[in-house]
Short mmCIF file of N, CA and C in Angstrom, two decimals:
data_model
loop_
_atom_site.label_atom_id
_atom_site.label_comp_id
_atom_site.label_asym_id
_atom_site.label_seq_id
_atom_site.Cartn_x
_atom_site.Cartn_y
_atom_site.Cartn_z
N MET A 13 114.15 50.29 133.01
CA MET A 13 114.87 50.47 132.11
C MET A 13 114.83 49.26 130.82
N THR A 14 114.52 49.97 129.93
CA THR A 14 114.73 48.72 128.88
C THR A 14 116.41 49.25 128.42
N ASP A 15 116.27 47.55 127.34
CA ASP A 15 117.96 47.85 127.16
C ASP A 15 118.17 47.74 125.51
N GLU A 16 116.96 49.02 125.08
CA GLU A 16 116.75 49.49 123.81
C GLU A 16 118.35 50.23 123.75
N PRO A 17 119.10 50.28 122.72
CA PRO A 17 120.20 51.08 122.21
C PRO A 17 119.80 52.25 122.41
N GLN A 18 120.71 53.04 122.88
CA GLN A 18 120.44 54.39 122.89
C GLN A 18 121.20 55.27 121.65
N ILE A 19 120.76 56.06 121.21
CA ILE A 19 121.39 56.27 119.60
C ILE A 19 121.77 58.20 119.94
N PRO A 20 123.16 58.05 120.14
CA PRO A 20 123.45 59.44 120.33
C PRO A 20 122.31 60.34 119.59
N PRO A 21 122.37 61.70 120.02
CA PRO A 21 121.75 62.65 119.42
C PRO A 21 123.10 63.43 118.36
N GLU A 22 122.10 63.94 117.58
CA GLU A 22 122.76 64.05 116.13
C GLU A 22 123.48 65.87 116.65
N PRO A 23 124.41 65.92 116.42
CA PRO A 23 124.77 66.99 116.17
C PRO A 23 124.11 68.71 115.99
N PRO A 24 124.28 69.81 116.43
CA PRO A 24 123.07 70.54 115.78
C PRO A 24 123.99 71.42 114.59
N PRO A 25 122.80 71.24 113.66
CA PRO A 25 123.00 72.14 112.54
C PRO A 25 124.14 73.44 112.35
N PRO A 26 124.76 73.34 111.19
CA PRO A 26 125.75 74.52 111.32
C PRO A 26 124.77 76.03 111.52
N PRO A 27 125.27 76.88 112.08
CA PRO A 27 124.93 78.09 112.32
C PRO A 27 124.62 79.26 111.07
N GLY A 28 125.41 78.76 109.88
CA GLY A 28 125.18 79.16 108.37
C GLY A 28 126.26 78.40 107.78
N GLN A 29 127.01 79.90 106.89
CA GLN A 29 128.13 79.43 105.82
C GLN A 29 129.44 79.82 106.36
N VAL A 30 130.29 79.70 106.12
CA VAL A 30 131.31 80.69 106.30
C VAL A 30 131.98 80.99 104.84
N VAL A 31 132.11 82.19 104.61
CA VAL A 31 132.55 82.83 103.21
C VAL A 31 134.05 82.88 103.30
N LYS A 32 134.60 83.61 104.59
CA LYS A 32 135.87 83.58 104.13
C LYS A 32 136.21 83.26 105.64
N ALA A 33 137.76 83.74 105.94
CA ALA A 33 138.66 83.07 107.18
C ALA A 33 139.64 84.00 106.95
N TYR A 34 139.98 84.92 107.95
CA TYR A 34 141.31 86.00 107.95
C TYR A 34 142.50 85.46 109.11
N ASP A 35 143.21 85.43 109.25
CA ASP A 35 143.88 84.98 110.13
C ASP A 35 144.75 85.96 110.55
N TYR A 36 144.34 86.65 112.10
CA TYR A 36 145.32 87.82 112.23
C TYR A 36 146.34 87.37 113.09
N GLY A 37 146.88 86.06 113.65
CA GLY A 37 147.62 85.62 114.28
C GLY A 37 147.58 84.88 115.45
N SER A 38 147.03 86.12 116.68
CA SER A 38 146.19 85.78 117.95
C SER A 38 144.93 85.21 118.03
N TYR A 39 144.38 85.50 116.70
CA TYR A 39 142.90 84.99 116.77
C TYR A 39 142.45 85.08 114.87
N ILE A 40 141.23 84.34 114.80
CA ILE A 40 140.59 83.80 113.51
C ILE A 40 139.36 84.56 113.30
N GLU A 41 139.08 85.40 112.40
CA GLU A 41 138.10 86.15 111.98
C GLU A 41 137.26 85.61 110.59
N LEU A 42 136.15 84.85 110.84
CA LEU A 42 135.46 84.61 109.70
C LEU A 42 134.43 85.62 109.26
N ILE A 43 134.00 85.52 108.02
CA ILE A 43 133.19 85.85 107.64
C ILE A 43 132.10 85.66 107.33
N VAL A 44 130.87 85.36 107.75
CA VAL A 44 129.87 84.29 107.71
C VAL A 44 128.28 85.14 107.22
N VAL A 45 127.84 83.97 106.47
CA VAL A 45 126.22 84.19 106.52
C VAL A 45 125.73 83.19 107.53
N TYR A 46 124.59 84.19 108.22
CA TYR A 46 123.61 83.06 108.94
C TYR A 46 122.76 82.27 108.28
N THR A 47 122.00 80.82 108.78
CA THR A 47 121.19 80.44 107.65
C THR A 47 119.84 81.53 108.16
N GLY A 48 119.21 81.21 106.90
CA GLY A 48 118.11 82.30 106.21
C GLY A 48 118.64 83.65 106.58
N GLN A 49 119.94 84.14 106.47
CA GLN A 49 120.21 85.69 105.80
C GLN A 49 121.00 85.52 104.61
N THR A 50 120.71 86.76 104.24
CA THR A 50 121.90 87.39 103.09
C THR A 50 122.97 87.99 103.26
N ALA A 51 123.11 88.92 104.59
CA ALA A 51 124.72 89.33 104.39
C ALA A 51 125.45 88.55 105.52
N MET A 52 126.58 89.45 104.74
CA MET A 52 128.12 88.68 105.34
C MET A 52 128.17 89.25 106.60
N VAL A 53 128.36 88.78 107.56
CA VAL A 53 128.81 89.28 109.23
C VAL A 53 130.21 88.95 109.29
N PRO A 54 131.11 89.86 109.69
CA PRO A 54 131.99 88.85 110.63
C PRO A 54 131.86 88.48 112.12
N PHE A 55 132.35 87.51 112.15
CA PHE A 55 132.66 87.05 113.69
C PHE A 55 133.86 86.30 114.32
N THR A 56 134.33 86.55 115.12
CA THR A 56 135.80 86.28 115.79
C THR A 56 135.67 84.82 116.15
N LEU A 57 136.33 83.94 116.07
CA LEU A 57 136.77 82.72 116.90
C LEU A 57 137.37 83.32 118.31
N THR A 58 136.62 82.79 119.08
CA THR A 58 137.26 83.13 120.68
C THR A 58 137.09 81.57 121.44
N ALA A 59 137.96 81.51 122.25
CA ALA A 59 137.87 80.04 123.29
C ALA A 59 137.43 80.32 124.41
N ASP A 60 136.84 81.47 124.75
CA ASP A 60 135.92 81.26 126.12
C ASP A 60 134.27 82.06 125.88
N ASP A 61 133.63 81.71 124.41
CA ASP A 61 132.74 82.01 124.22
C ASP A 61 131.58 81.41 125.13
N HIS A 62 130.92 82.19 126.28
CA HIS A 62 129.85 81.54 126.50
C HIS A 62 128.19 80.84 126.11
N TYR A 63 128.07 81.13 125.03
CA TYR A 63 126.82 80.66 123.98
C TYR A 63 126.94 79.72 123.58
N GLY A 64 128.61 79.45 123.10
CA GLY A 64 128.83 78.51 122.52
C GLY A 64 128.97 78.82 120.84
N ASP A 65 128.71 79.60 120.20
CA ASP A 65 128.65 79.47 118.97
C ASP A 65 130.07 79.83 118.31
N SER A 66 131.35 80.09 119.10
CA SER A 66 132.74 79.78 118.42
C SER A 66 132.78 78.09 118.78
N ASP A 67 132.26 77.49 119.10
CA ASP A 67 132.44 76.09 118.56
C ASP A 67 131.44 75.71 117.61
N ARG A 68 130.67 76.07 117.14
CA ARG A 68 129.81 75.41 116.04
C ARG A 68 130.35 75.99 114.72
N TRP A 69 130.67 77.77 115.02
CA TRP A 69 131.74 78.18 113.80
C TRP A 69 132.86 77.40 113.60
N ARG A 70 133.66 77.36 114.47
CA ARG A 70 134.62 76.81 114.16
C ARG A 70 134.59 75.43 113.55
N ALA A 71 133.84 74.22 114.18
CA ALA A 71 133.25 73.63 113.50
C ALA A 71 133.19 73.34 111.66
N GLU A 72 132.22 74.46 111.90
CA GLU A 72 131.81 74.79 110.32
C GLU A 72 132.86 75.07 110.11
N TYR A 73 134.12 76.40 110.25
CA TYR A 73 134.85 76.74 109.18
C TYR A 73 136.26 75.56 108.84
N GLN A 74 136.68 74.54 109.91
CA GLN A 74 137.03 73.41 109.81
C GLN A 74 136.85 72.41 108.69
N ARG A 75 135.27 72.08 108.81
CA ARG A 75 135.25 71.31 107.83
C ARG A 75 135.04 72.20 106.52
N ALA A 76 134.76 73.23 106.60
CA ALA A 76 134.62 74.19 104.73
C ALA A 76 136.07 74.24 104.83
N LEU A 77 137.38 74.31 105.66
CA LEU A 77 138.26 74.43 105.34
C LEU A 77 139.18 72.95 104.59
N ALA A 78 138.58 71.97 105.15
CA ALA A 78 139.13 70.85 104.94
C ALA A 78 138.72 70.19 103.93
N ALA A 79 137.66 70.74 103.32
CA ALA A 79 136.64 70.58 102.10
C ALA A 79 137.17 71.10 100.75
N GLY A 80 138.05 72.35 101.24
CA GLY A 80 138.64 73.23 100.06
C GLY A 80 137.48 74.08 99.50
N GLU A 81 136.78 74.20 100.10
CA GLU A 81 135.24 75.78 99.92
C GLU A 81 136.14 77.09 100.58
N ILE A 82 136.84 76.93 101.62
CA ILE A 82 137.75 78.56 101.89
C ILE A 82 138.83 78.16 101.74
N THR A 83 139.94 79.05 101.84
CA THR A 83 141.14 79.28 102.39
C THR A 83 141.18 80.18 103.42
N LEU A 84 142.14 80.19 104.33
CA LEU A 84 142.81 80.97 105.46
C LEU A 84 143.27 81.99 104.88
N GLU A 85 143.43 83.06 104.60
CA GLU A 85 143.47 84.07 104.27
C GLU A 85 144.69 84.91 105.31
N PRO A 86 145.78 86.18 104.66
CA PRO A 86 145.84 86.90 105.40
C PRO A 86 145.21 87.88 105.90
N PRO A 87 144.99 89.15 107.02
CA PRO A 87 143.69 89.87 107.33
C PRO A 87 144.04 90.63 105.82
N PRO A 88 142.86 91.55 105.52
CA PRO A 88 142.93 92.43 103.97
C PRO A 88 143.60 93.77 104.46
N PRO A 89 144.23 94.28 103.93
CA PRO A 89 144.72 95.64 104.21
C PRO A 89 144.23 96.54 105.07
N ARG A 90 144.37 97.30 105.85
CA ARG A 90 143.78 99.22 106.11
C ARG A 90 143.72 99.45 105.74
N PRO A 91 142.70 100.70 105.65
CA PRO A 91 142.68 101.51 104.50
C PRO A 91 143.61 102.55 105.54
N GLY A 92 144.67 103.35 104.71
CA GLY A 92 145.64 104.57 105.51
C GLY A 92 144.63 106.08 105.53
N PRO A 93 145.28 106.72 106.26
CA PRO A 93 144.13 107.97 106.76
C PRO A 93 143.79 108.80 105.14
N LEU A 94 143.11 109.39 105.48
CA LEU A 94 143.17 110.04 104.07
C LEU A 94 143.75 111.51 104.02
N PRO A 95 144.30 111.78 103.15
CA PRO A 95 145.01 112.76 102.65
C PRO A 95 144.26 114.23 103.39
N VAL A 96 145.11 115.03 103.86
CA VAL A 96 145.03 116.78 104.15
C VAL A 96 145.27 117.16 103.32
N GLU A 97 144.21 118.36 102.96
CA GLU A 97 144.25 119.29 101.81
C GLU A 97 144.75 120.58 102.54
N PRO A 98 145.21 121.35 102.19
CA PRO A 98 146.07 122.39 103.16
C PRO A 98 145.38 123.67 102.48
#
């Protein structure tokens, strides 16, 4: 073995950009744009994500929140039922 100092691996790049964040109390839903895409997509942060996507999105969400790029908002109102005509 060599005595060269080991450089720690760089963290993976963020999967995209967090556009909005909604606090539903028991979970947080992000509205994200994946890298290379233009569509806004909902993503729910979970603690038991087997693919590791929640960890990467959580890091990006916390960075954007700390930088003041986004705010944690209450959930948008749900539309009510449509009126029934007699």
